[in-house]
Short mmCIF file of C-alpha atoms in Angstrom, two decimals:
data_model
loop_
_atom_site.label_atom_id
_atom_site.label_comp_id
_atom_site.label_asym_id
_atom_site.label_seq_id
_atom_site.Cartn_x
_atom_site.Cartn_y
_atom_site.Cartn_z
CA UNK P 109 15.19 53.92 -31.59
CA UNK P 110 13.48 50.56 -32.05
CA UNK P 111 14.56 47.49 -30.13
CA UNK P 112 15.04 44.28 -32.09
CA UNK P 113 13.33 41.08 -31.01
CA UNK P 114 13.70 37.43 -32.00
CA UNK P 115 10.67 35.39 -33.06
CA UNK P 116 10.66 31.81 -34.34
CA UNK P 117 8.52 30.22 -37.06
CA UNK P 118 8.01 26.51 -37.69
CA UNK P 119 8.46 25.43 -41.30
CA UNK P 120 7.13 21.92 -41.81
CA UNK P 121 9.00 19.57 -44.12
CA UNK P 122 7.67 16.77 -46.33
CA UNK P 123 10.56 14.32 -46.69
CA UNK P 124 10.44 10.95 -48.43
CA UNK P 125 10.95 7.85 -46.23
CA UNK P 126 14.63 7.73 -47.26
CA UNK P 127 15.09 11.42 -46.48
CA UNK P 128 13.36 11.08 -43.13
CA UNK P 129 15.71 8.23 -42.22
CA UNK P 130 18.70 10.38 -43.19
CA UNK P 131 17.39 13.29 -41.12
CA UNK P 132 16.98 11.00 -38.11
CA UNK P 133 20.52 9.67 -38.55
CA UNK P 134 21.80 13.26 -38.75
CA UNK P 135 20.12 14.10 -35.45
CA UNK P 136 21.51 10.96 -33.78
CA UNK P 137 25.03 11.69 -35.07
CA UNK P 138 24.90 15.27 -33.82
CA UNK P 139 23.65 14.22 -30.38
CA UNK P 140 26.37 11.56 -30.10
CA UNK P 141 28.98 14.20 -30.91
CA UNK P 142 27.56 16.54 -28.25
CA UNK P 143 27.38 13.75 -25.66
CA UNK P 144 31.07 12.87 -26.10
CA UNK P 145 32.11 16.51 -26.29
CA UNK P 146 30.47 17.46 -22.97
CA UNK P 147 32.89 15.18 -21.10
CA UNK P 148 35.90 16.79 -22.80
CA UNK P 149 34.71 20.32 -22.03
CA UNK P 150 34.02 19.42 -18.41
CA UNK P 151 37.47 17.86 -17.96
CA UNK P 152 39.27 20.95 -19.34
CA UNK P 153 36.88 23.61 -18.10
CA UNK P 154 39.49 25.64 -16.21
CA UNK P 155 41.56 26.14 -19.35
CA UNK P 156 38.55 26.67 -21.60
CA UNK P 157 36.88 29.21 -19.30
CA UNK P 158 40.00 31.41 -19.21
CA UNK P 159 40.71 31.19 -22.95
CA UNK P 160 40.29 34.17 -25.24
CA UNK P 161 38.11 32.07 -27.57
CA UNK P 162 36.44 29.11 -25.90
CA UNK P 163 35.38 27.55 -29.19
CA UNK P 164 38.94 27.68 -30.59
CA UNK P 165 40.33 26.19 -27.38
CA UNK P 166 37.99 23.19 -27.64
CA UNK P 167 38.78 22.75 -31.34
CA UNK P 168 42.48 22.45 -30.48
CA UNK P 169 41.64 19.48 -28.27
CA UNK P 170 39.59 17.50 -30.80
CA UNK P 171 40.24 18.71 -34.36
CA UNK P 172 43.34 17.95 -36.44
CA UNK P 173 44.67 20.70 -38.73
CA UNK P 174 48.00 21.62 -40.35
CA UNK P 175 48.71 23.96 -37.43
CA UNK P 176 47.39 21.44 -34.89
CA UNK P 177 48.59 18.03 -36.15
CA UNK P 178 48.36 16.21 -32.81
CA UNK P 179 45.10 16.98 -30.98
CA UNK P 180 44.72 15.37 -27.57
CA UNK P 181 41.48 13.58 -28.46
CA UNK P 182 41.91 11.89 -31.84
CA UNK P 183 38.79 9.85 -31.17
CA UNK P 184 36.54 12.56 -32.66
CA UNK P 185 38.36 12.51 -36.01
CA UNK P 186 37.98 8.71 -36.27
CA UNK P 187 34.50 8.27 -34.84
CA UNK P 188 32.88 11.30 -36.54
CA UNK P 189 34.39 11.10 -40.00
CA UNK P 190 34.09 14.28 -42.13
CA UNK P 191 31.88 15.93 -39.52
CA UNK P 192 30.90 19.38 -40.94
CA UNK P 193 32.90 22.22 -39.41
CA UNK P 194 29.86 24.43 -38.80
CA UNK P 195 27.99 21.62 -37.07
CA UNK P 196 31.11 20.95 -35.00
CA UNK P 197 31.22 24.58 -33.83
CA UNK P 198 27.52 24.56 -33.06
CA UNK P 199 28.05 21.42 -30.95
CA UNK P 200 31.02 23.05 -29.18
CA UNK P 201 28.97 26.12 -28.23
CA UNK P 202 26.15 23.90 -26.99
CA UNK P 203 28.52 21.77 -24.90
CA UNK P 204 30.15 24.84 -23.38
CA UNK P 205 26.73 26.10 -22.37
CA UNK P 206 25.80 22.75 -20.81
CA UNK P 207 28.96 22.57 -18.69
CA UNK P 208 28.82 26.23 -17.69
CA UNK P 209 25.21 25.86 -16.56
CA UNK P 210 26.01 22.72 -14.59
CA UNK P 211 28.97 24.30 -12.77
CA UNK P 212 26.95 27.42 -11.92
CA UNK P 213 24.13 25.34 -10.45
CA UNK P 214 26.62 23.15 -8.58
CA UNK P 215 28.38 26.16 -7.04
CA UNK P 216 25.02 27.54 -5.92
CA UNK P 217 24.20 24.19 -4.33
CA UNK P 218 27.57 24.10 -2.55
CA UNK P 219 27.06 27.61 -1.19
CA UNK P 220 23.71 26.57 0.34
CA UNK P 221 21.36 28.24 -2.17
CA UNK P 222 18.87 25.38 -2.54
CA UNK P 223 15.16 24.98 -3.11
CA UNK P 224 15.00 22.51 -0.17
CA UNK P 225 17.32 21.57 2.66
CA UNK P 226 17.52 17.97 1.41
CA UNK P 227 17.97 18.97 -2.25
CA UNK P 228 20.37 16.69 -4.08
CA UNK P 229 23.32 18.14 -6.01
CA UNK P 230 22.76 18.80 -9.73
CA UNK P 231 24.13 16.32 -12.25
CA UNK P 232 25.87 16.91 -15.55
CA UNK P 233 23.44 15.69 -18.19
CA UNK P 234 25.24 14.42 -21.28
CA UNK P 235 22.20 12.86 -22.96
CA UNK P 236 20.44 16.07 -23.88
CA UNK P 237 17.66 16.49 -26.41
CA UNK P 238 19.50 19.07 -28.50
CA UNK P 239 18.88 19.82 -32.17
CA UNK P 240 21.49 20.83 -34.76
CA UNK P 241 21.73 24.43 -35.95
CA UNK P 242 21.99 24.56 -39.74
CA UNK P 243 24.09 27.54 -40.79
CA UNK P 244 22.87 29.08 -44.03
CA UNK P 245 24.86 28.24 -47.19
CA UNK P 246 27.00 25.81 -45.17
CA UNK P 247 24.50 23.23 -43.90
CA UNK P 248 21.28 24.42 -45.54
CA UNK P 249 20.29 26.26 -48.72
CA UNK P 250 16.86 27.58 -49.64
CA UNK P 251 15.34 27.96 -53.09
CA UNK P 252 14.36 31.43 -54.25
CA UNK P 253 10.66 30.82 -53.63
CA UNK P 254 11.37 29.13 -50.25
CA UNK P 255 9.56 25.92 -51.22
CA UNK P 256 12.60 23.61 -51.10
CA UNK P 257 15.39 23.30 -48.52
CA UNK P 258 18.67 21.61 -49.45
CA UNK P 259 20.10 20.13 -46.24
CA UNK P 260 23.43 18.44 -45.55
CA UNK P 261 22.58 15.10 -43.90
CA UNK P 262 24.35 11.98 -42.66
CA UNK P 263 23.22 8.88 -44.58
CA UNK P 264 25.12 6.43 -42.36
CA UNK P 265 28.39 6.48 -44.30
CA UNK P 266 28.89 10.02 -45.65
CA UNK P 267 27.61 13.59 -45.47
CA UNK P 268 25.53 14.40 -48.55
CA UNK P 269 23.13 17.10 -49.73
CA UNK P 270 19.43 16.29 -50.12
CA UNK P 271 16.51 18.45 -51.25
CA UNK P 272 13.45 18.39 -48.98
CA UNK P 273 10.13 20.05 -49.82
CA UNK P 274 8.75 22.70 -47.43
CA UNK P 275 5.05 22.00 -47.05
CA UNK P 276 3.91 24.72 -44.66
CA UNK P 277 5.33 27.91 -43.17
CA UNK P 278 4.20 31.10 -41.47
CA UNK P 279 4.44 34.58 -42.92
CA UNK P 280 7.22 36.29 -40.98
CA UNK P 281 9.58 35.84 -43.94
CA UNK P 282 7.34 38.24 -45.88
CA UNK P 283 7.87 41.10 -43.40
CA UNK P 284 10.11 43.87 -44.60
CA UNK P 285 11.67 44.38 -41.16
CA UNK P 286 12.46 40.69 -40.51
CA UNK P 287 15.89 39.12 -41.05
CA UNK P 288 16.08 35.33 -41.29
CA UNK P 289 18.70 33.62 -39.10
CA UNK P 290 20.10 30.08 -39.18
CA UNK P 291 17.36 27.49 -38.51
CA UNK P 292 17.45 24.40 -36.32
CA UNK P 293 16.47 20.94 -37.56
CA UNK P 294 13.70 19.37 -35.46
CA UNK P 295 13.06 15.65 -35.97
CA UNK P 296 10.73 13.69 -33.68
CA UNK P 297 7.83 11.27 -33.78
CA UNK P 298 5.50 14.05 -34.94
CA UNK P 299 7.51 14.71 -38.07
CA UNK P 300 10.29 16.93 -39.41
CA UNK P 301 10.40 20.71 -39.38
CA UNK P 302 12.72 23.70 -39.33
CA UNK P 303 12.69 26.11 -36.42
CA UNK P 304 13.48 29.36 -38.23
CA UNK P 305 14.34 32.43 -36.09
CA UNK P 306 13.77 35.95 -37.35
CA UNK P 307 15.31 39.16 -36.07
CA UNK P 308 12.57 41.76 -36.18
CA UNK P 309 13.08 45.49 -35.73
CA UNK P 310 9.56 46.88 -35.36
CA UNK P 311 8.80 50.55 -35.74
CA UNK P 312 7.93 52.14 -32.41
CA UNK P 313 4.22 52.86 -32.02
CA UNK P 314 3.29 56.46 -31.37
CA UNK P 315 -0.13 57.22 -29.93
CA UNK P 316 -1.88 59.33 -27.31
CA UNK P 317 -4.17 56.59 -25.99
CA UNK P 318 -3.76 53.29 -24.16
CA UNK P 319 -5.58 49.97 -24.26
CA UNK P 320 -6.45 48.92 -20.71
CA UNK P 321 -7.27 45.26 -20.04
CA UNK P 322 -9.12 43.75 -17.10
CA UNK P 323 -8.74 39.96 -16.90
CA UNK P 324 -11.47 38.24 -14.93
CA UNK P 325 -13.32 35.03 -14.21
CA UNK P 326 -16.80 35.83 -15.54
CA UNK P 327 -15.43 37.59 -18.62
CA UNK P 328 -11.98 36.53 -19.77
CA UNK P 329 -10.84 40.02 -20.86
CA UNK P 330 -12.50 43.42 -20.98
CA UNK P 331 -10.58 46.03 -22.99
CA UNK P 332 -11.04 49.79 -23.33
CA UNK P 333 -9.33 52.66 -25.15
CA UNK P 334 -8.58 55.45 -22.65
CA UNK P 335 -7.18 58.91 -23.40
CA UNK P 336 -5.28 61.12 -20.89
CA UNK P 337 -8.30 63.44 -20.49
CA UNK P 338 -10.47 60.51 -19.36
CA UNK P 339 -12.25 59.98 -22.68
CA UNK P 340 -13.15 56.36 -23.48
CA UNK P 341 -13.64 55.87 -27.21
CA UNK P 342 -13.97 52.09 -27.56
CA UNK P 343 -14.57 49.00 -25.48
CA UNK P 344 -14.81 45.29 -26.11
CA UNK P 345 -15.60 42.05 -24.25
CA UNK P 346 -13.43 39.07 -25.17
CA UNK P 347 -14.84 35.77 -23.98
CA UNK P 348 -14.49 32.67 -26.24
CA UNK P 349 -17.35 30.85 -24.54
CA UNK P 350 -17.36 27.89 -26.94
CA UNK P 351 -13.81 26.83 -26.13
CA UNK P 352 -14.28 27.60 -22.43
CA UNK P 353 -17.37 25.37 -22.30
CA UNK P 354 -15.49 22.57 -24.07
CA UNK P 355 -12.62 22.87 -21.59
CA UNK P 356 -14.98 22.90 -18.60
CA UNK P 357 -16.76 19.83 -19.99
CA UNK P 358 -13.48 17.87 -19.93
CA UNK P 359 -12.71 19.08 -16.41
CA UNK P 360 -16.17 18.03 -15.21
CA UNK P 361 -15.53 14.53 -16.59
CA UNK P 362 -12.31 14.39 -14.58
CA UNK P 363 -14.14 15.54 -11.45
CA UNK P 364 -16.87 12.90 -11.83
CA UNK P 365 -14.36 10.14 -12.41
CA UNK P 366 -12.24 11.24 -9.44
CA UNK P 367 -15.25 10.86 -7.14
CA UNK P 368 -15.56 7.21 -8.20
CA UNK P 369 -11.85 6.48 -7.77
CA UNK P 370 -10.39 5.71 -4.37
CA UNK P 371 -6.71 6.25 -5.20
CA UNK P 372 -5.71 8.59 -8.01
CA UNK P 373 -2.90 6.82 -9.85
CA UNK P 374 -0.15 8.36 -11.94
CA UNK P 375 -1.50 9.35 -15.34
CA UNK P 376 -5.08 9.59 -14.05
CA UNK P 377 -7.29 11.04 -16.83
CA UNK P 378 -4.15 12.15 -18.68
CA UNK P 379 -6.00 12.39 -22.00
CA UNK P 380 -8.64 14.77 -20.65
CA UNK P 381 -6.05 16.82 -18.79
CA UNK P 382 -4.05 17.13 -22.02
CA UNK P 383 -7.12 18.24 -23.97
CA UNK P 384 -8.01 20.80 -21.28
CA UNK P 385 -4.47 22.23 -21.44
CA UNK P 386 -4.67 22.46 -25.21
CA UNK P 387 -8.00 24.31 -24.99
CA UNK P 388 -6.44 26.71 -22.50
CA UNK P 389 -3.48 27.29 -24.79
CA UNK P 390 -5.79 27.93 -27.74
CA UNK P 391 -7.97 30.31 -25.71
CA UNK P 392 -4.92 32.32 -24.63
CA UNK P 393 -3.56 32.50 -28.18
CA UNK P 394 -6.83 33.66 -29.73
CA UNK P 395 -7.68 36.13 -26.97
CA UNK P 396 -4.21 37.71 -26.93
CA UNK P 397 -4.43 38.20 -30.70
CA UNK P 398 -7.79 39.93 -30.32
CA UNK P 399 -6.36 42.27 -27.66
CA UNK P 400 -3.38 43.22 -29.85
CA UNK P 401 -5.58 43.69 -32.92
CA UNK P 402 -7.99 45.88 -30.92
CA UNK P 403 -5.15 48.05 -29.60
CA UNK P 404 -3.57 48.37 -33.06
CA UNK P 405 -6.90 49.21 -34.71
CA UNK P 406 -7.47 52.17 -32.37
CA UNK P 407 -3.88 53.45 -32.43
CA UNK P 408 -2.90 52.54 -28.86
CA UNK P 409 0.83 52.54 -28.18
CA UNK P 410 0.59 50.90 -24.73
CA UNK P 411 -1.41 47.96 -23.36
CA UNK P 412 -2.01 48.19 -19.60
CA UNK P 413 -2.61 45.24 -17.26
CA UNK P 414 -2.94 44.84 -13.51
CA UNK P 415 0.23 43.67 -11.79
CA UNK P 416 -1.01 40.27 -10.53
CA UNK P 417 2.20 38.26 -10.87
CA UNK P 418 2.51 35.94 -7.88
CA UNK P 419 -1.02 36.67 -6.64
CA UNK P 420 -2.75 33.65 -5.10
CA UNK P 421 -6.56 33.65 -5.23
CA UNK P 422 -8.72 32.34 -2.40
CA UNK P 423 -10.79 29.23 -2.97
CA UNK P 424 -14.22 30.46 -1.89
CA UNK P 425 -16.76 28.80 0.41
CA UNK P 426 -17.17 25.07 0.91
CA UNK P 427 -18.87 23.49 -2.09
CA UNK P 428 -18.12 26.49 -4.29
CA UNK P 429 -16.70 25.99 -7.79
CA UNK P 430 -14.62 29.16 -7.48
CA UNK P 431 -11.41 27.27 -6.76
CA UNK P 432 -11.91 25.10 -9.84
CA UNK P 433 -12.56 28.21 -11.95
CA UNK P 434 -9.39 29.87 -10.69
CA UNK P 435 -7.42 26.80 -11.81
CA UNK P 436 -8.50 27.58 -15.36
CA UNK P 437 -7.70 31.29 -15.04
CA UNK P 438 -5.44 32.37 -17.87
CA UNK P 439 -3.98 35.54 -16.43
CA UNK P 440 -0.25 34.85 -16.80
CA UNK P 441 -0.56 33.03 -20.13
CA UNK P 442 -2.70 35.81 -21.57
CA UNK P 443 -0.38 38.56 -20.31
CA UNK P 444 2.78 36.86 -21.57
CA UNK P 445 1.39 36.15 -25.03
CA UNK P 446 -0.03 39.67 -25.37
CA UNK P 447 3.29 41.15 -24.28
CA UNK P 448 5.21 39.11 -26.86
CA UNK P 449 2.84 39.86 -29.74
CA UNK P 450 2.56 43.56 -29.00
CA UNK P 451 6.34 43.92 -28.66
CA UNK P 452 6.67 42.40 -32.12
CA UNK P 453 4.25 45.04 -33.40
CA UNK P 454 6.32 47.84 -31.82
CA UNK P 455 4.12 48.45 -28.78
CA UNK P 456 4.81 48.49 -25.06
CA UNK P 457 3.14 46.73 -22.12
CA UNK P 458 2.77 48.38 -18.71
CA UNK P 459 1.43 47.24 -15.32
CA UNK P 460 -0.41 49.16 -12.61
CA UNK P 461 -1.27 48.60 -8.97
CA UNK P 462 -4.35 46.31 -8.86
CA UNK P 463 -6.07 46.99 -5.55
CA UNK P 464 -9.36 48.81 -5.85
CA UNK P 465 -9.74 48.76 -9.63
CA UNK P 466 -12.83 46.53 -9.47
CA UNK P 467 -14.21 47.58 -6.07
CA UNK P 468 -14.40 51.35 -6.78
CA UNK P 469 -16.69 52.99 -9.34
CA UNK P 470 -15.04 54.71 -12.28
CA UNK P 471 -17.11 57.90 -11.74
CA UNK P 472 -15.60 58.51 -8.29
CA UNK P 473 -18.79 57.78 -6.35
CA UNK P 474 -17.02 55.29 -4.07
CA UNK P 475 -17.26 51.56 -3.50
CA UNK P 476 -19.59 49.43 -5.54
CA UNK P 477 -21.96 46.62 -4.58
CA UNK P 478 -22.00 43.47 -6.67
CA UNK P 479 -25.13 41.54 -7.44
CA UNK P 480 -25.27 38.09 -5.84
CA UNK P 481 -27.12 36.66 -8.84
CA UNK P 482 -24.92 38.29 -11.49
CA UNK P 483 -21.45 39.00 -10.13
CA UNK P 484 -20.53 41.07 -13.20
CA UNK P 485 -23.27 43.59 -12.44
CA UNK P 486 -22.21 46.46 -10.16
CA UNK P 487 -24.38 49.03 -8.40
CA UNK P 488 -22.80 52.41 -7.65
CA UNK P 489 -23.62 54.41 -4.52
CA UNK P 490 -25.62 56.75 -6.76
CA UNK P 491 -27.86 53.83 -7.78
CA UNK P 492 -26.40 53.52 -11.26
CA UNK P 493 -25.87 49.96 -12.53
CA UNK P 494 -22.86 49.16 -14.68
CA UNK P 495 -20.68 46.28 -15.75
CA UNK P 496 -18.02 45.77 -13.09
CA UNK P 497 -15.32 44.51 -15.48
CA UNK P 498 -15.87 47.49 -17.77
CA UNK P 499 -15.55 49.91 -14.86
CA UNK P 500 -12.33 48.15 -13.79
CA UNK P 501 -10.83 48.50 -17.26
CA UNK P 502 -11.51 52.26 -17.14
CA UNK P 503 -9.75 52.51 -13.77
CA UNK P 504 -6.76 50.52 -15.03
CA UNK P 505 -6.28 52.94 -17.91
CA UNK P 506 -6.74 55.91 -15.57
CA UNK P 507 -4.04 54.61 -13.22
CA UNK P 508 -1.57 54.41 -16.06
CA UNK P 509 -2.22 58.04 -17.06
CA UNK P 510 -2.21 59.20 -13.44
CA UNK P 511 1.16 57.56 -12.93
CA UNK P 512 2.56 59.03 -16.14
CA UNK P 513 1.20 62.50 -15.34
CA UNK P 514 2.58 62.17 -11.78
CA UNK P 515 -0.80 62.43 -10.09
CA UNK P 516 -0.26 59.37 -7.89
CA UNK P 517 2.17 58.18 -5.31
CA UNK P 518 4.86 55.73 -6.36
CA UNK P 519 3.29 52.28 -6.62
CA UNK P 520 0.05 52.13 -4.66
CA UNK P 521 -2.24 53.80 -7.21
CA UNK P 522 -3.48 56.46 -4.75
CA UNK P 523 -3.66 60.20 -5.12
CA UNK P 524 -0.67 62.23 -3.97
CA UNK P 525 -1.64 64.41 -1.00
CA UNK P 526 1.75 66.07 -0.69
CA UNK P 527 4.67 65.42 1.61
CA UNK P 528 2.72 65.88 4.86
CA UNK P 529 0.29 63.25 6.10
CA UNK P 530 -3.35 63.95 5.33
CA UNK P 531 -6.29 63.36 7.64
CA UNK P 532 -8.66 62.36 4.87
CA UNK P 533 -8.88 58.79 3.71
CA UNK P 534 -6.84 58.05 0.59
CA UNK P 535 -8.97 56.94 -2.36
CA UNK P 536 -7.63 54.77 -5.19
CA UNK P 537 -7.32 56.42 -8.58
CA UNK P 538 -10.38 56.07 -10.81
CA UNK P 539 -11.30 57.48 -14.19
CA UNK P 540 -12.92 60.53 -12.55
CA UNK P 541 -9.46 61.75 -11.49
CA UNK P 542 -8.65 62.47 -15.14
CA UNK P 543 -11.98 64.31 -15.53
CA UNK P 544 -11.25 66.50 -12.49
CA UNK P 545 -7.82 67.30 -13.88
CA UNK P 546 -9.31 68.48 -17.17
CA UNK P 547 -12.25 70.35 -15.61
CA UNK P 548 -10.49 73.71 -15.00
CA UNK P 549 -9.04 73.67 -18.51
CA UNK P 550 -12.48 73.02 -19.98
CA UNK P 551 -14.06 75.85 -17.94
CA UNK P 552 -11.63 78.41 -19.26
#
């Protein structure tokens, strides 16, 4: 059974100046409605929280109908004339979420669950940067070829329909297993666009191999295809050196300027910091796509990473650039993006115990020695020289199979010696463990 997932595409609009003004007025009108509604929901939260339908309970307070001729707050009917019903319900759901979140955080603060002892109590934020949800066929209509969107907008005096051209969009609407949901209207200084969510039900990947990934400093990602018998059929080094050099060039400019500045003021080198962050984001996006494409190409159903969440690296010796390089390490960003993209493709992401994957040779010969001149070069105890990141990627894949085949203890990635304590030193799982497991079968 496949699990559905939600992914969002940005569809850029090309409105005329008059249409852009109407879209901006629509956003301002919606935010004003939400700002006023938050106070009403907060004042009547006890009744609303216990109601069978929270949305209907709020509508009774603000909306006049034949069955509800005298709502308590007639202000909304006068101030927001002919406000669309579907936008009203979207604003109600948003306001309920705002108040519920505030009260939860306030109760946690009252009970003493705080980030600091002197933490101030949370405040109810009424001026939120929310965007209106446009329900299909009620607030927005698309043409058959999806090149034009007809949107209901506020022109300052009335709600009218206007046709806006769609200039650019992604390709998720072309997928056979994707269902388009109601978009949100995004209007800001950068332009106008639609945030279109899609419900995707990917087919579950079936395969008898995994794609193991070692994320490092010298090489951004080293990936290998590992089978349960210890066979490695493909490997790849992913290291976008051009973008990394461009990012490091910006960071070196910041470092040189900081040495000439006595007091670092707020916004110091903000332009270069912004560009470095954008390079990092681009590197993570491109590299995660290469990992997913590599795994899909070779039929891997699982991508395996080391479990390094929360790990804090050491800074190195005095004068070393290791600390600066760790600041640009993209481990979490790369893992999160890969996990999202592979889940959309129907794959699964797993994590293994990290200790010893890089420091032990994949052939089972023991600990390795790294070259001081080239830290990526490893020398095994047998004298064999090999790439350290490549050896680590083999061991990561082996630990996944050893865990699945129940060859290891629970979480520490070491061989299971039985219930009784063993006198021999426990060795972390390497690729050779899978070879040893298959050796008797091969001999027969």
